[in-house]
Amino acid sequence: MSAAKHCEAIRVVVRCRPFNRKEETTRCENILEVDDKLGQITVRKPKAPPDEPMKVFTFDSVYGWNSKQRDIYDDAVRPLVESVLHGFNGTIFAYGQTGTGKTYTMQGMSKDPEHRGVIPNSFEHIFTQISRSQNQKYLVRSSYLEVYQEEIRDLLCKDNNRKLELKENPDYGVYVKDLSSVVTKNATEIEHVMNLGNQSRSVGFTNMNERSSRSHAIFLVTVECSERGPDGEDHIRVGKLNMVDLAGSERQSKTGAKGKRLKEAAKINLSLSALGNVISALGDGKSTHVPYRDSKLTRLLQDSLGGNAKTVMIATVGPAHKSFDETLATLRYASRAKKIKNKPRINEDPKDALLREFQQEIARLKAQLEERGMLAKERRKRRRDSKRLSKNVWKTAEEPDEGRPCLIEAGDGAKVLTYQGSSEKLKNLNLNRRSLADVQWDQDAVEKILEKYKAMESKLLVGGKTIIDHTNEQQKMLEQRRQEIAEQIRREREIQQQMMLQDEETLEIKVTFSSMQQEVEHKTKKLKRLYAKLQLLRGEMKDIFDEHVTTRQELEETQEELTRELKYKYLLIENFIPPEEKNKIMNRLQFDSEEDQWWLQPVIPSERSKPTLKCTRATVE
Ligand code: ADP
Ligand code: MG
């Protein structure tokens, strides 16, 4: 069955962006120093006395202002995506203050190869690898969602104002109910899906800039792979890749949020502070309770933090002295995340594999067609038109159908989207499934089945067959070299970091003294070094204490604001709502522990529609 469970730390990397124009014109000072060979980043406090020690952080990798998108992909992301293709779950999330390059790193500019971010680069990577595989069948589907103010929205659904619910199931874990997903055959198609999602992120809302910096966007790619095992049976491996562009991490007090805005801000930051709490709880190794259930985001990322996934965190920072506090906070956050251990394993033959359903359906259709001798006829036709057909295959792979995707039902109640042209056929498939068995086998019906069969088969990617890989041998070699170099650099850095840690210890062991004078000198040096270390830790303690005080003040402010509002609402209830009406309403209230919310039951009991009004816990308690 699956590979043995082993622990694996989250990979944490930091990227520093260049100065932006505003910072350049206002002559901002650079407070960061990046040592990419050692994976170290040094932060200098602006206007600090010269004897104050600088803050040094070590990560798996650090990338300076001139780092290329490709370098980050090869070093931090490629191995993770490779694992997803082997059936592991993988998560990449970008964390940092607004304007530090989260979206640039995750999305970039997909049209410009130099500036393509992690998401479009992963598309190319996935489909290239599939085309190079042998004796494997793949099904690739993707979903795109946004968490804004603790509400989940489907970015691939026309009605993106609809709020989706989170559900939990012992077989599938935490999932979003009714989230649509799109089956895609190549990188162009999946990129089209991403663009549609991005459009619906910006079109529906007027305050796009604010929204995008305050919402969390998750692009999910599911890669299912079927391969014949030594037992002669087909086995399915499913890898899920989460790519997350988190909301800006800046403090709300800095943005001057007041009143309603402050309340909103508390909700927006709820997910991020819950993420911080989860990271702290997992990192300190002592907490028995990890508060995943405190927010939608932490529930969605439950597997990625301490669970069954390989995870990479990309922390983004700016170089300017003005953002010293935020930069330091981001680096501390990232440092804590480094301590988290996950337990990734290959997901073999999971119950919710769509690929199996696809294969069963194709086999069923094939059997029906064989019965009518249609496949033999088709094969003859294919042989005749082989040249023309191969051209067409490439053409369809290059040009995705236009228009919005539409839905077909998948087994677990989720909806699967596909492009309009072929989807029409697929959509009818389920409807016709039962009736076709009874219908007279006239020519039209057979033609229909044939079309459906072809449509479904075309969704399945056969390694080395369906997608034509145009890269020549030289290019492949080049790619391989680049990968090897990235791997080599990574290993060198790891060794250097280990050596640094060991250096101090070995120094202590090896020293022998020939005179008292020598011993005194050595011990004085050691004392000085340890004293500097002590100062550094004291400073760190003070900083963390100050940070806690600020957070506490912010929370108190929010609490005061909420209490004021609650009092005001009580006042309205006491003075304007008759007691019997109030009781009626109270009797209709019901608490949904799964959603952690109160619901107002509909007035007419026979009505089977969903409750109409939703109240947060705070408003009714
Ligand atoms: P965030 O998503 O964190 O709010 P953005 O990704 O939107 O930040 O970046 C803000 C601006 O900085 C954008 O104009 C982006 O192009 C630019 N930028 C960010 N990171 C880099 C980088 N590493 N190199 C060049 N430009 C960058
Ligand atoms: Mg952004």
mmCIF file of C-alpha atoms in Angstrom, residues 410-614:
data_model
loop_
_atom_site.group_PDB
_atom_site.id
_atom_site.type_symbol
_atom_site.label_atom_id
_atom_site.label_comp_id
_atom_site.label_asym_id
_atom_site.label_seq_id
_atom_site.Cartn_x
_atom_site.Cartn_y
_atom_site.Cartn_z
ATOM 1 C CA ALA A 410 -19.092 13.859 -9.922
ATOM 2 C CA GLY A 411 -19.592 10.974 -7.551
ATOM 3 C CA ASP A 412 -19.008 12.738 -4.213
ATOM 4 C CA GLY A 413 -21.603 15.416 -4.820
ATOM 5 C CA ALA A 414 -18.993 17.848 -6.084
ATOM 6 C CA LYS A 415 -19.517 19.407 -9.441
ATOM 7 C CA VAL A 416 -16.991 18.916 -12.190
ATOM 8 C CA LEU A 417 -16.765 21.596 -14.797
ATOM 9 C CA THR A 418 -15.553 21.171 -18.282
ATOM 10 C CA TYR A 419 -15.487 23.340 -21.359
ATOM 11 C CA GLN A 420 -18.725 24.153 -23.086
ATOM 12 C CA GLY A 421 -18.240 22.284 -26.378
ATOM 13 C CA SER A 422 -17.445 18.835 -25.073
ATOM 14 C CA SER A 423 -19.280 19.369 -21.824
ATOM 15 C CA GLU A 424 -22.640 19.471 -23.542
ATOM 16 C CA LYS A 425 -22.050 15.901 -24.566
ATOM 17 C CA LEU A 426 -20.786 14.957 -21.141
ATOM 18 C CA LYS A 427 -23.616 16.701 -19.405
ATOM 19 C CA ASN A 428 -26.148 14.720 -21.335
ATOM 20 C CA LEU A 429 -24.265 11.591 -20.547
ATOM 21 C CA ASN A 430 -25.630 11.112 -17.071
ATOM 22 C CA LEU A 431 -29.129 12.025 -18.159
ATOM 23 C CA ASN A 432 -29.071 9.527 -20.942
ATOM 24 C CA ARG A 433 -27.251 6.856 -18.989
ATOM 25 C CA ARG A 434 -30.309 5.035 -17.735
ATOM 26 C CA SER A 435 -32.660 5.689 -20.592
ATOM 27 C CA LEU A 436 -30.215 4.574 -23.283
ATOM 28 C CA ALA A 437 -30.244 1.009 -22.077
ATOM 29 C CA ASP A 438 -33.939 0.826 -22.797
ATOM 30 C CA VAL A 439 -34.029 2.841 -25.959
ATOM 31 C CA GLN A 440 -34.117 1.218 -29.376
ATOM 32 C CA TRP A 441 -30.622 0.807 -30.747
ATOM 33 C CA ASP A 442 -31.040 3.066 -33.710
ATOM 34 C CA GLN A 443 -28.154 4.608 -35.549
ATOM 35 C CA ASP A 444 -28.564 8.010 -33.916
ATOM 36 C CA ALA A 445 -28.253 6.623 -30.418
ATOM 37 C CA VAL A 446 -25.097 4.719 -31.309
ATOM 38 C CA GLU A 447 -23.579 7.842 -32.833
ATOM 39 C CA LYS A 448 -24.356 9.689 -29.640
ATOM 40 C CA ILE A 449 -22.661 7.108 -27.483
ATOM 41 C CA LEU A 450 -19.672 7.171 -29.759
ATOM 42 C CA GLU A 451 -19.388 10.909 -29.376
ATOM 43 C CA LYS A 452 -19.688 10.693 -25.606
ATOM 44 C CA TYR A 453 -17.127 7.946 -25.520
ATOM 45 C CA LYS A 454 -14.695 10.034 -27.534
ATOM 46 C CA ALA A 455 -15.327 13.111 -25.404
ATOM 47 C CA MET A 456 -14.668 11.258 -22.174
ATOM 48 C CA GLU A 457 -11.661 9.451 -23.523
ATOM 49 C CA SER A 458 -10.151 12.726 -24.658
ATOM 50 C CA LYS A 459 -10.203 13.975 -21.057
ATOM 51 C CA LEU A 460 -7.974 11.140 -19.987
ATOM 52 C CA LEU A 461 -4.348 11.932 -20.608
ATOM 53 C CA VAL A 462 -2.277 8.975 -21.646
ATOM 54 C CA GLY A 463 1.374 9.461 -20.782
ATOM 55 C CA GLY A 464 3.512 9.976 -23.878
ATOM 56 C CA LYS A 465 0.494 9.846 -26.181
ATOM 57 C CA THR A 466 -2.248 12.418 -25.734
ATOM 58 C CA ILE A 467 -0.103 15.476 -25.256
ATOM 59 C CA ILE A 468 2.661 15.957 -27.724
ATOM 60 C CA ASP A 469 5.807 17.119 -26.013
ATOM 61 C CA HIS A 470 7.574 19.427 -28.423
ATOM 62 C CA THR A 471 10.678 19.896 -26.369
ATOM 63 C CA ASN A 472 13.611 18.266 -28.057
ATOM 64 C CA GLU A 473 16.216 16.124 -26.391
ATOM 65 C CA GLN A 474 18.607 19.023 -25.914
ATOM 66 C CA GLN A 475 15.999 21.029 -24.062
ATOM 67 C CA LYS A 476 15.165 18.080 -21.845
ATOM 68 C CA MET A 477 18.851 17.681 -21.017
ATOM 69 C CA LEU A 478 19.076 21.372 -20.221
ATOM 70 C CA GLU A 479 16.106 21.141 -17.894
ATOM 71 C CA GLN A 480 17.591 18.148 -16.167
ATOM 72 C CA ARG A 481 20.894 19.954 -15.701
ATOM 73 C CA ARG A 482 19.146 22.941 -14.180
ATOM 74 C CA GLN A 483 17.353 20.668 -11.771
ATOM 75 C CA GLU A 484 20.581 18.960 -10.810
ATOM 76 C CA ILE A 485 22.283 22.307 -10.212
ATOM 77 C CA ALA A 486 19.373 23.524 -8.058
ATOM 78 C CA GLU A 487 19.587 20.288 -6.076
ATOM 79 C CA GLN A 488 23.349 20.639 -5.677
ATOM 80 C CA ILE A 489 23.073 24.233 -4.427
ATOM 81 C CA ARG A 490 20.364 23.187 -2.021
ATOM 82 C CA ARG A 491 22.512 20.415 -0.596
ATOM 83 C CA GLU A 492 25.547 22.700 -0.289
ATOM 84 C CA ARG A 493 23.480 25.206 1.661
ATOM 85 C CA GLU A 494 22.170 22.537 3.982
ATOM 86 C CA ILE A 495 25.699 21.272 4.669
ATOM 87 C CA GLN A 496 26.972 24.795 5.335
ATOM 88 C CA GLN A 497 24.120 25.430 7.751
ATOM 89 C CA GLN A 498 24.841 22.191 9.584
ATOM 90 C CA MET A 499 28.536 22.983 9.715
ATOM 91 C CA MET A 500 27.810 26.368 11.228
ATOM 92 C CA LEU A 501 25.771 24.748 13.981
ATOM 93 C CA GLN A 502 28.389 22.141 14.710
ATOM 94 C CA ASP A 503 31.315 24.568 14.660
ATOM 95 C CA GLU A 504 30.634 26.040 18.055
ATOM 96 C CA GLU A 505 30.210 22.689 19.727
ATOM 97 C CA THR A 506 33.420 21.198 18.298
ATOM 98 C CA LEU A 507 35.370 24.330 19.261
ATOM 99 C CA GLU A 508 34.403 23.729 22.860
ATOM 100 C CA ILE A 509 35.492 20.127 22.802
ATOM 101 C CA LYS A 510 38.844 20.511 21.057
ATOM 102 C CA VAL A 511 40.398 23.345 23.057
ATOM 103 C CA THR A 512 43.295 22.484 25.367
ATOM 104 C CA PHE A 513 45.356 25.134 27.090
ATOM 105 C CA SER A 514 49.110 25.362 27.542
ATOM 106 C CA SER A 515 49.018 28.229 30.069
ATOM 107 C CA MET A 516 46.638 29.988 32.423
ATOM 108 C CA GLN A 517 47.015 33.155 30.364
ATOM 109 C CA GLN A 518 45.761 31.325 27.280
ATOM 110 C CA GLU A 519 42.845 29.861 29.165
ATOM 111 C CA VAL A 520 41.831 33.290 30.504
ATOM 112 C CA GLU A 521 42.002 34.793 27.026
ATOM 113 C CA HIS A 522 39.914 32.035 25.578
ATOM 114 C CA LYS A 523 37.322 32.185 28.304
ATOM 115 C CA THR A 524 37.093 35.975 28.069
ATOM 116 C CA LYS A 525 36.411 35.630 24.354
ATOM 117 C CA LYS A 526 33.805 33.011 25.040
ATOM 118 C CA LEU A 527 32.211 35.189 27.709
ATOM 119 C CA LYS A 528 31.986 38.076 25.274
ATOM 120 C CA ARG A 529 30.405 35.864 22.657
ATOM 121 C CA LEU A 530 27.896 34.466 25.083
ATOM 122 C CA TYR A 531 27.152 37.923 26.437
ATOM 123 C CA ALA A 532 26.378 39.142 22.895
ATOM 124 C CA LYS A 533 24.105 36.160 22.473
ATOM 125 C CA LEU A 534 22.379 36.953 25.748
ATOM 126 C CA GLN A 535 21.844 40.549 24.662
ATOM 127 C CA LEU A 536 20.381 39.336 21.408
ATOM 128 C CA LEU A 537 17.975 37.032 23.185
ATOM 129 C CA ARG A 538 16.995 39.738 25.670
ATOM 130 C CA GLY A 539 16.254 42.073 22.762
ATOM 131 C CA GLU A 540 14.258 39.342 21.099
ATOM 132 C CA MET A 541 12.286 38.734 24.301
ATOM 133 C CA LYS A 542 11.509 42.418 24.631
ATOM 134 C CA ASP A 543 10.388 42.596 20.986
ATOM 135 C CA ILE A 544 8.125 39.595 21.372
ATOM 136 C CA PHE A 545 6.703 41.019 24.590
ATOM 137 C CA ASP A 546 5.998 44.362 22.841
ATOM 138 C CA GLU A 547 4.383 42.507 19.975
ATOM 139 C CA HIS A 548 2.113 40.649 22.396
ATOM 140 C CA VAL A 549 1.144 43.915 24.080
ATOM 141 C CA THR A 550 0.181 45.434 20.727
ATOM 142 C CA THR A 551 -1.814 42.374 19.713
ATOM 143 C CA ARG A 552 -3.553 42.386 23.063
ATOM 144 C CA GLN A 553 -4.420 46.064 22.752
ATOM 145 C CA GLU A 554 -5.851 45.458 19.301
ATOM 146 C CA LEU A 555 -7.934 42.565 20.525
ATOM 147 C CA GLU A 556 -9.201 44.600 23.460
ATOM 148 C CA GLU A 557 -10.172 47.418 21.134
ATOM 149 C CA THR A 558 -12.059 44.986 18.914
ATOM 150 C CA GLN A 559 -13.742 43.443 21.944
ATOM 151 C CA GLU A 560 -14.823 46.855 23.214
ATOM 152 C CA GLU A 561 -16.213 47.724 19.816
ATOM 153 C CA LEU A 562 -18.169 44.466 19.668
ATOM 154 C CA THR A 563 -19.476 44.862 23.216
ATOM 155 C CA ARG A 564 -20.674 48.368 22.390
ATOM 156 C CA GLU A 565 -22.495 47.075 19.359
ATOM 157 C CA LEU A 566 -24.024 44.219 21.345
ATOM 158 C CA LYS A 567 -25.314 46.625 23.966
ATOM 159 C CA TYR A 568 -26.818 48.782 21.267
ATOM 160 C CA LYS A 569 -28.593 45.770 19.765
ATOM 161 C CA TYR A 570 -29.923 44.702 23.180
ATOM 162 C CA LEU A 571 -31.195 48.215 23.665
ATOM 163 C CA LEU A 572 -33.058 48.021 20.352
ATOM 164 C CA ILE A 573 -34.523 44.616 21.247
ATOM 165 C CA GLU A 574 -35.645 45.687 24.728
ATOM 166 C CA ASN A 575 -37.233 48.894 23.537
ATOM 167 C CA PHE A 576 -38.653 48.136 20.115
ATOM 168 C CA ILE A 577 -39.455 44.416 19.948
ATOM 169 C CA PRO A 578 -42.426 43.134 21.993
ATOM 170 C CA PRO A 579 -41.411 40.286 24.371
ATOM 171 C CA GLU A 580 -43.668 37.702 22.676
ATOM 172 C CA GLU A 581 -42.115 38.501 19.286
ATOM 173 C CA LYS A 582 -38.679 38.257 20.814
ATOM 174 C CA ASN A 583 -39.516 34.843 22.286
ATOM 175 C CA LYS A 584 -40.799 33.624 18.945
ATOM 176 C CA ILE A 585 -37.547 34.598 17.301
ATOM 177 C CA MET A 586 -35.482 33.077 20.087
ATOM 178 C CA ASN A 587 -37.366 29.799 19.670
ATOM 179 C CA ARG A 588 -36.484 29.741 16.001
ATOM 180 C CA LEU A 589 -32.770 30.072 16.638
ATOM 181 C CA GLN A 590 -30.602 27.022 16.204
ATOM 182 C CA PHE A 591 -26.891 26.567 16.629
ATOM 183 C CA ASP A 592 -24.945 24.781 13.924
ATOM 184 C CA SER A 593 -21.836 23.503 15.697
ATOM 185 C CA GLU A 594 -20.209 22.433 12.436
ATOM 186 C CA GLU A 595 -20.405 25.925 11.011
ATOM 187 C CA ASP A 596 -20.041 27.558 14.431
ATOM 188 C CA GLN A 597 -22.991 29.795 13.647
ATOM 189 C CA TRP A 598 -26.557 30.460 14.667
ATOM 190 C CA TRP A 599 -29.333 29.927 12.129
ATOM 191 C CA LEU A 600 -32.850 31.295 12.089
ATOM 192 C CA GLN A 601 -35.353 28.559 11.267
ATOM 193 C CA PRO A 602 -37.870 29.440 8.542
ATOM 194 C CA VAL A 603 -41.321 30.518 9.748
ATOM 195 C CA ILE A 604 -43.187 27.857 7.793
ATOM 196 C CA PRO A 605 -41.928 24.457 8.971
ATOM 197 C CA SER A 606 -42.920 22.640 5.755
ATOM 198 C CA GLU A 607 -40.615 24.846 3.759
ATOM 199 C CA ARG A 608 -37.576 22.729 3.003
ATOM 200 C CA SER A 609 -35.369 25.536 1.876
ATOM 201 C CA LYS A 610 -32.216 26.447 3.770
ATOM 202 C CA PRO A 611 -32.613 28.754 6.748
ATOM 203 C CA THR A 612 -32.663 32.310 5.570
ATOM 204 C CA LEU A 613 -30.858 34.279 8.165
ATOM 205 C CA LYS A 614 -27.444 33.603 9.592
#
